[in-house]
mmCIF file of C-alpha atoms in Angstrom:
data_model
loop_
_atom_site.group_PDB
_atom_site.id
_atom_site.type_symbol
_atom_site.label_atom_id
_atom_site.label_comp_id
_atom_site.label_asym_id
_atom_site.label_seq_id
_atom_site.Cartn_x
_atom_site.Cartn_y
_atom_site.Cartn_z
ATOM 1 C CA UNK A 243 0.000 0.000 0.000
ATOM 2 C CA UNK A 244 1.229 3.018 -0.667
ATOM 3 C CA UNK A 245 2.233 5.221 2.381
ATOM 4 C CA UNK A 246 1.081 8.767 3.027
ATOM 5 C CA UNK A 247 3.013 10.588 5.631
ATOM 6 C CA UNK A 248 2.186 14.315 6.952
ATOM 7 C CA UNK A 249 4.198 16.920 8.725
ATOM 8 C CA UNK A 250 3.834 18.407 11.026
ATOM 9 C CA UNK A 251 1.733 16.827 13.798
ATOM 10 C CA UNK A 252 0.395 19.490 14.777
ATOM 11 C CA UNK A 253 0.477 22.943 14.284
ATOM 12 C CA UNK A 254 -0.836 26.377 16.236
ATOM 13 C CA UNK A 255 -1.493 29.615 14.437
ATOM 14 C CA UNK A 256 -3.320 32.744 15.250
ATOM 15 C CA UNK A 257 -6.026 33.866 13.774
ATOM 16 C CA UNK A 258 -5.690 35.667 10.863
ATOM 17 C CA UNK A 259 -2.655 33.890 10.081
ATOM 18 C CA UNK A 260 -1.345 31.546 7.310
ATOM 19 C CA UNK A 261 0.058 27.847 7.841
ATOM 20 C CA UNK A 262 1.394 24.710 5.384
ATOM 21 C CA UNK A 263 0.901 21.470 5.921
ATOM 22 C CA UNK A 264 3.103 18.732 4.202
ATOM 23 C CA UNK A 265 2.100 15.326 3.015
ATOM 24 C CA UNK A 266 4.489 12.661 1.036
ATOM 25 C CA UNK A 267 3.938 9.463 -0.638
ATOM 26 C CA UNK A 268 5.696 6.801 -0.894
ATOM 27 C CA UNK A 269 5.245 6.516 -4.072
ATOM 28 C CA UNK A 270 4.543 8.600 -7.132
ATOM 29 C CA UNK A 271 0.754 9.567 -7.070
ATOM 30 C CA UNK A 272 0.868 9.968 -10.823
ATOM 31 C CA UNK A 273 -1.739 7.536 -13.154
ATOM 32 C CA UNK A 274 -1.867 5.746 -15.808
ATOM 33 C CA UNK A 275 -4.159 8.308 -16.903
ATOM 34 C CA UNK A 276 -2.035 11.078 -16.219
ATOM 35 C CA UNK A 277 -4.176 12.250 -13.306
ATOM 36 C CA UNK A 278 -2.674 12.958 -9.564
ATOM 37 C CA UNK A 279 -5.024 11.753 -6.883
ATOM 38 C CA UNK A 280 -4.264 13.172 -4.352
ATOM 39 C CA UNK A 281 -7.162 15.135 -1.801
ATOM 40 C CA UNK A 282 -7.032 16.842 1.521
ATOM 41 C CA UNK A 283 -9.826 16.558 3.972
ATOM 42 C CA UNK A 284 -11.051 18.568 7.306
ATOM 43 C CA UNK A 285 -12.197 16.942 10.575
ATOM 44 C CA UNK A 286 -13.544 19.106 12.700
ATOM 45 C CA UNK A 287 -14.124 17.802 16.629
ATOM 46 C CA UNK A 288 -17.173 15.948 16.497
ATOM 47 C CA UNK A 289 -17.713 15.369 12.995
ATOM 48 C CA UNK A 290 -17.120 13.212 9.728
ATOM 49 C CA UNK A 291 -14.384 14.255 7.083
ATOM 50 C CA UNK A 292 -15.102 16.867 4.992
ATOM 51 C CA UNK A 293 -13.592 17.024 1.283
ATOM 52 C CA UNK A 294 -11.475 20.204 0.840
ATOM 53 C CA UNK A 295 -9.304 19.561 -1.823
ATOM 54 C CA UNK A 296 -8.764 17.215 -4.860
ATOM 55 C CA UNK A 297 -6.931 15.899 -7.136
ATOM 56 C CA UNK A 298 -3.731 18.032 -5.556
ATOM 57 C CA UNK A 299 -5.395 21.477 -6.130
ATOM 58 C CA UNK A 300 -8.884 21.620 -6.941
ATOM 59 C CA UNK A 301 -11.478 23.115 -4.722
ATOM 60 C CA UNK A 302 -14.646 21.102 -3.656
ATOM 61 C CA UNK A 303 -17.579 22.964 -3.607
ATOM 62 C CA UNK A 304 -18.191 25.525 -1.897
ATOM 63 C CA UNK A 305 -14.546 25.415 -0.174
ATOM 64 C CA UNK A 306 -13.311 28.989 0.450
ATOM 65 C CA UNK A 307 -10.170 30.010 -1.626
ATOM 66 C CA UNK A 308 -8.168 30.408 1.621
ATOM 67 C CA UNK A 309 -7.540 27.128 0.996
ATOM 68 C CA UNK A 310 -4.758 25.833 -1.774
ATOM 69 C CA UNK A 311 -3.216 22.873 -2.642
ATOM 70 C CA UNK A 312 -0.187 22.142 -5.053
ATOM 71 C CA UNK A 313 2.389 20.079 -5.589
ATOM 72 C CA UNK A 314 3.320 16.648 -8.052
ATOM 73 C CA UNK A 315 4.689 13.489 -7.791
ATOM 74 C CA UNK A 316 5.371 12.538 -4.124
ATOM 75 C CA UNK A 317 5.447 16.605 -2.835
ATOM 76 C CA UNK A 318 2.279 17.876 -1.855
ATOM 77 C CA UNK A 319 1.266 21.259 0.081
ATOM 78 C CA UNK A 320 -1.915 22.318 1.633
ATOM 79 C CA UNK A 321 -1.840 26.065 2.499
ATOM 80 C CA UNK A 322 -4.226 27.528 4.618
ATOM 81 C CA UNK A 323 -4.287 31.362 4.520
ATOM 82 C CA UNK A 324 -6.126 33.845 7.053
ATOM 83 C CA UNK A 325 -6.858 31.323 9.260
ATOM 84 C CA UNK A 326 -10.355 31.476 11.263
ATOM 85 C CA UNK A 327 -11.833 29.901 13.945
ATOM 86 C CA UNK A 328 -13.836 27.808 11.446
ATOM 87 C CA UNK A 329 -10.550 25.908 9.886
ATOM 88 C CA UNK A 330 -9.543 24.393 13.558
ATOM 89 C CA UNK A 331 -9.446 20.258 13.604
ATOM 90 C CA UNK A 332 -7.198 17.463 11.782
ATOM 91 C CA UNK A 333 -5.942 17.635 7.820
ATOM 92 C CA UNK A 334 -5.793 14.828 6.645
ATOM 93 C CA UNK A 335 -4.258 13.773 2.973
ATOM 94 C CA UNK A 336 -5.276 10.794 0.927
ATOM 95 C CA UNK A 337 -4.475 9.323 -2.232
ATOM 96 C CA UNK A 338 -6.795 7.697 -4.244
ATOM 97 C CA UNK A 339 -4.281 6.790 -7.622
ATOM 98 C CA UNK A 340 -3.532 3.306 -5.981
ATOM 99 C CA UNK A 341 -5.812 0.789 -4.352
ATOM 100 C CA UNK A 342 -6.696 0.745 -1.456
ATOM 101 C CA UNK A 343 -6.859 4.172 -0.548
ATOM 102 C CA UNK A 344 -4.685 5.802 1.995
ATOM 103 C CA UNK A 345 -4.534 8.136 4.262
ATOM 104 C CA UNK A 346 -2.097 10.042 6.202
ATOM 105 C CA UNK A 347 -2.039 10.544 10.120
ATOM 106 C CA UNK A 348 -3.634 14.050 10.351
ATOM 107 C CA UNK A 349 -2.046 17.705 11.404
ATOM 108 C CA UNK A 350 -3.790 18.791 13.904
ATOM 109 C CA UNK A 351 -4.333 22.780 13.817
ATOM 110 C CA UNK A 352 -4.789 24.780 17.168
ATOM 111 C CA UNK A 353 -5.285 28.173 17.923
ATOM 112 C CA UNK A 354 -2.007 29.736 19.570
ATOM 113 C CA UNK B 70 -28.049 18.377 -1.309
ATOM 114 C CA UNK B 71 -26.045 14.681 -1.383
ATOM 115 C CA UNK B 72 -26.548 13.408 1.959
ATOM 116 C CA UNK B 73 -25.281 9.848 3.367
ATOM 117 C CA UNK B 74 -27.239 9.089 6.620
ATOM 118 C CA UNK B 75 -25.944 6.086 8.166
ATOM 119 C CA UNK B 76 -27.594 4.139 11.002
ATOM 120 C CA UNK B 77 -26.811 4.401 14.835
ATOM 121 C CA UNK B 78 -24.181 3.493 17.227
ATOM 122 C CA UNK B 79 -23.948 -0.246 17.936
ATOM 123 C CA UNK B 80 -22.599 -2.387 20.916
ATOM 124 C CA UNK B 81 -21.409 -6.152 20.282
ATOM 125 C CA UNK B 82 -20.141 -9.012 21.916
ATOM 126 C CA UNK B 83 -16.905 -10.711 21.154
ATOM 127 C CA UNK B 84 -17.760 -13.140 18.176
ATOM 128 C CA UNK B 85 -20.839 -11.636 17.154
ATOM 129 C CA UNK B 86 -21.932 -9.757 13.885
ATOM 130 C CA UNK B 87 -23.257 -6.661 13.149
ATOM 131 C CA UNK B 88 -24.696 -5.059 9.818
ATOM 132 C CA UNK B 89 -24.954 -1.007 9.457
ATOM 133 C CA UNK B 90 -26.333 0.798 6.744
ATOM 134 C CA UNK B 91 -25.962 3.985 4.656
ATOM 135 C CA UNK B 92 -28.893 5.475 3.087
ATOM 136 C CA UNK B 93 -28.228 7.736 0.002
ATOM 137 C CA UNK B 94 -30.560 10.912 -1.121
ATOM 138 C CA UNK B 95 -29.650 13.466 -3.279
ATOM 139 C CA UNK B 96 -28.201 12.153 -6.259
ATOM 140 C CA UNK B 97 -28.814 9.767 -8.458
ATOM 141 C CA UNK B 98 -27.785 6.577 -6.063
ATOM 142 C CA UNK B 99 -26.774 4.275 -8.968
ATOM 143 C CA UNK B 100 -24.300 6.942 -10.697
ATOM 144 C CA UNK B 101 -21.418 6.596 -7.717
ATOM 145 C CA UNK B 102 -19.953 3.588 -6.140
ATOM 146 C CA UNK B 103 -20.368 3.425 -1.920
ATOM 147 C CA UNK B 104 -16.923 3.025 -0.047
ATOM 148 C CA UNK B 105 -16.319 2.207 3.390
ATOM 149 C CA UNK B 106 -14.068 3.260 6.152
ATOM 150 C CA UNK B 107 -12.619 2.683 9.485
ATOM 151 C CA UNK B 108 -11.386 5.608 12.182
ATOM 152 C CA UNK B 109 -9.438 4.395 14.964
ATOM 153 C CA UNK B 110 -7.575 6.362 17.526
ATOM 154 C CA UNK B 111 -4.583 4.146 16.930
ATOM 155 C CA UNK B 112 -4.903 3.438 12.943
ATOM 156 C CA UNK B 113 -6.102 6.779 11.801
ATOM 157 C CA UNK B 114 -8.400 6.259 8.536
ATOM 158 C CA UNK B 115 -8.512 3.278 7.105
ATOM 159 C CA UNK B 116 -10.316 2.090 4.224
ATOM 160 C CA UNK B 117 -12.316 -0.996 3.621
ATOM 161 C CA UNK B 118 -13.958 -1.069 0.273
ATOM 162 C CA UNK B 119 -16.628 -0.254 -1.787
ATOM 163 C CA UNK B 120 -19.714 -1.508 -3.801
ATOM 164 C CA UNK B 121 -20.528 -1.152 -7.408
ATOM 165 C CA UNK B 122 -24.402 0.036 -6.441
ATOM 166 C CA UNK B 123 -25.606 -0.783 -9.601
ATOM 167 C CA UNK B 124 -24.137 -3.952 -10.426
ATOM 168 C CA UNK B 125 -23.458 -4.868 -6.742
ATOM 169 C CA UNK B 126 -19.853 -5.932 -7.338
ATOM 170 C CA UNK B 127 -17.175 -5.908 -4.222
ATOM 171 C CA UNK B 128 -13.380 -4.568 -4.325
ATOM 172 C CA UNK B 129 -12.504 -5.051 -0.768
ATOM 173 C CA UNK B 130 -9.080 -3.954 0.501
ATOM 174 C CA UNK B 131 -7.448 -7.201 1.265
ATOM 175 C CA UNK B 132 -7.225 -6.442 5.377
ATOM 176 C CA UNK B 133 -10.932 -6.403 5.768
ATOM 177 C CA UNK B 134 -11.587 -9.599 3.466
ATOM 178 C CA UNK B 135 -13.621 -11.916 5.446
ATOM 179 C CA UNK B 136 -14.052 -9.137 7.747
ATOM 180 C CA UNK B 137 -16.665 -6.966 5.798
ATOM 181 C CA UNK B 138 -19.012 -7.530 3.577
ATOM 182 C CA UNK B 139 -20.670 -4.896 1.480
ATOM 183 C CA UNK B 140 -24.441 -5.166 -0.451
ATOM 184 C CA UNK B 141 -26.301 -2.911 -1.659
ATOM 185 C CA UNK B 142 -30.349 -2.243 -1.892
ATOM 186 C CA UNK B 143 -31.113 -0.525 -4.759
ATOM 187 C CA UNK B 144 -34.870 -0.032 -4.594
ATOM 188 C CA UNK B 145 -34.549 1.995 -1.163
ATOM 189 C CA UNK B 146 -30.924 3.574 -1.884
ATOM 190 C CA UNK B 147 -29.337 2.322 0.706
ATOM 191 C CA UNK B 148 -26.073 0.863 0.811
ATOM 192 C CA UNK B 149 -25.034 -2.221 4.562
ATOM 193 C CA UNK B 150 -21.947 -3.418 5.299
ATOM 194 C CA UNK B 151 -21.256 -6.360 7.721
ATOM 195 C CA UNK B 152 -18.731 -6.668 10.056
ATOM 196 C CA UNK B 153 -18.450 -10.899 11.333
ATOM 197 C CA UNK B 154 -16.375 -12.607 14.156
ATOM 198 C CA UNK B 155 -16.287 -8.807 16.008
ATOM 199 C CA UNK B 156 -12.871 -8.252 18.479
ATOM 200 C CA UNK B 157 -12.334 -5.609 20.329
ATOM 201 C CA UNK B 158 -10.094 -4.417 17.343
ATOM 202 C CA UNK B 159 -13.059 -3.619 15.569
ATOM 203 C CA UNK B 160 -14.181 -1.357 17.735
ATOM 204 C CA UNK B 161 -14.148 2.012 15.707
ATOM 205 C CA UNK B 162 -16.368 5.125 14.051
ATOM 206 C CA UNK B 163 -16.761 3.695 10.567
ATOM 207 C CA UNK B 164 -18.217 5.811 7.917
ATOM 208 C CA UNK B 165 -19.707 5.491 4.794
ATOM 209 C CA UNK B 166 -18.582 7.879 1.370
ATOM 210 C CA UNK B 167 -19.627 8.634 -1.787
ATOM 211 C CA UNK B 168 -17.638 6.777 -4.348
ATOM 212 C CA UNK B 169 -14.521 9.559 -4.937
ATOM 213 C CA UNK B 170 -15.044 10.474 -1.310
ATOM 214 C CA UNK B 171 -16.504 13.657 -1.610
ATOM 215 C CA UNK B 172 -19.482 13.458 0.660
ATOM 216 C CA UNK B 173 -19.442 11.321 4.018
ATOM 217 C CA UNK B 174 -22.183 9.778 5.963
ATOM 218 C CA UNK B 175 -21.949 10.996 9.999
ATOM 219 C CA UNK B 176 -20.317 7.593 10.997
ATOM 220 C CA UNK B 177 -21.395 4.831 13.101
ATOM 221 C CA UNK B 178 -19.788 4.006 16.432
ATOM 222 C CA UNK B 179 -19.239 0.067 16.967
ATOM 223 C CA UNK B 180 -18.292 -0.937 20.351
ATOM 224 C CA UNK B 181 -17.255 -4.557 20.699
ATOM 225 C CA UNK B 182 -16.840 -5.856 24.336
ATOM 226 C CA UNK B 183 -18.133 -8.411 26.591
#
């Protein structure tokens, strides 16, 4: 299975402010069909994961452009930019170009 | 609006079964495979499979083979999956998604313990 593996842990910002979160493969997420499968996800305390990203930098619906994603290959970036009170909970990445589907281990983001 | 409502929290015994379900609305149920998976504490997110809801075919990821199984309902939208021979391992929030995983259910709670 292919290995997804985020940095940091966790991670405390103020309000306002702007934070990264890294996730790696172990493997290229590349497919055959030339697509990168890549996603990020928000948990917020209490709930389900909620799709914010996919495909490495394309916006679900209705997901606020403070929120970008980039990256290719095994390299991928989730930046989060005038943070509020609303984006507190775990990131999670996941990659979808292999089966099964993985997941890495969550950033958790705090206030400061 | 998509929405995946699963069913409600369950407590097992060691060895026992248990079957919970996910009932689509929303969207056109047959256009979008169902896939399962597991939250633990300790494991993090873990997936377990999907169904084919209109042809009813199984991928399962090869962990939870013989541990899940995944059917389908067509007529009332509403996608089960079975967990057998429960351990206290099993014991987890497991959620149901819509096939790319862009919309989750609310998860179900399964308690296994004696």
């Amino acid at each position: 299975d292919v290995v997804m593996t985020q940095t940091p842990v966790s991670l405390s910002v103020s309000l306002g402010g702007q934070v990264s979160i890294s996730c790696r493969s172990s493997q290229s997420l590349v497919h055959n069909n030339g697509n990168t499968y890549l996603s990020w996800y928000l948990q917020k305390p209490g709930q389900s994961p909620q799709l914010l990203i996919y495909k490495v930098s394309n916006r679900f619906s209705g997901i606020s452009d403070r929120f970008s994603g980039s990256g290719s290959g095994t390299d991928f970036t989730l930046k989060i930019s005038r943070v509020e009170p609303d984006d507190l909970g775990v990131y999670y990445c996941g990659q979808g170009t292999q089966y099964p589907y993985t997941f890495g281990a969550g950033t958790k983001l705090e206030l400061k | 609006q998509v929405q995946l409502q699963q069913s409600g929290a369950e407590l097992a015994k060691p060895g026992s079964s248990v079957k919970i379900s996910c009932k689509a609305s929303g969207y056109t149920f047959t256009s979008y495979y169902i896939s399962w998976i597991k939250q633990t504490t300790g494991q993090g997110l873990e997936y377990i499979g999907y169904i084919n809801t209109g042809s009813g075919g199984t991928n399962y990821n090869e962990k939870f083979k013989g541990k899940a199984t995944l059917t389908v309902d067509k007529s009332s939208s509403t996608a089960f999956m079975q967990l057998s021979s429960l351990t206290p391992d099993d014991s987890a929030v497991y959620y149901c998604a819509r096939s790319t995983l862009d919309y989750w259910g609310q998860g179900v709670m399964v308690t296994v313990s004696s």
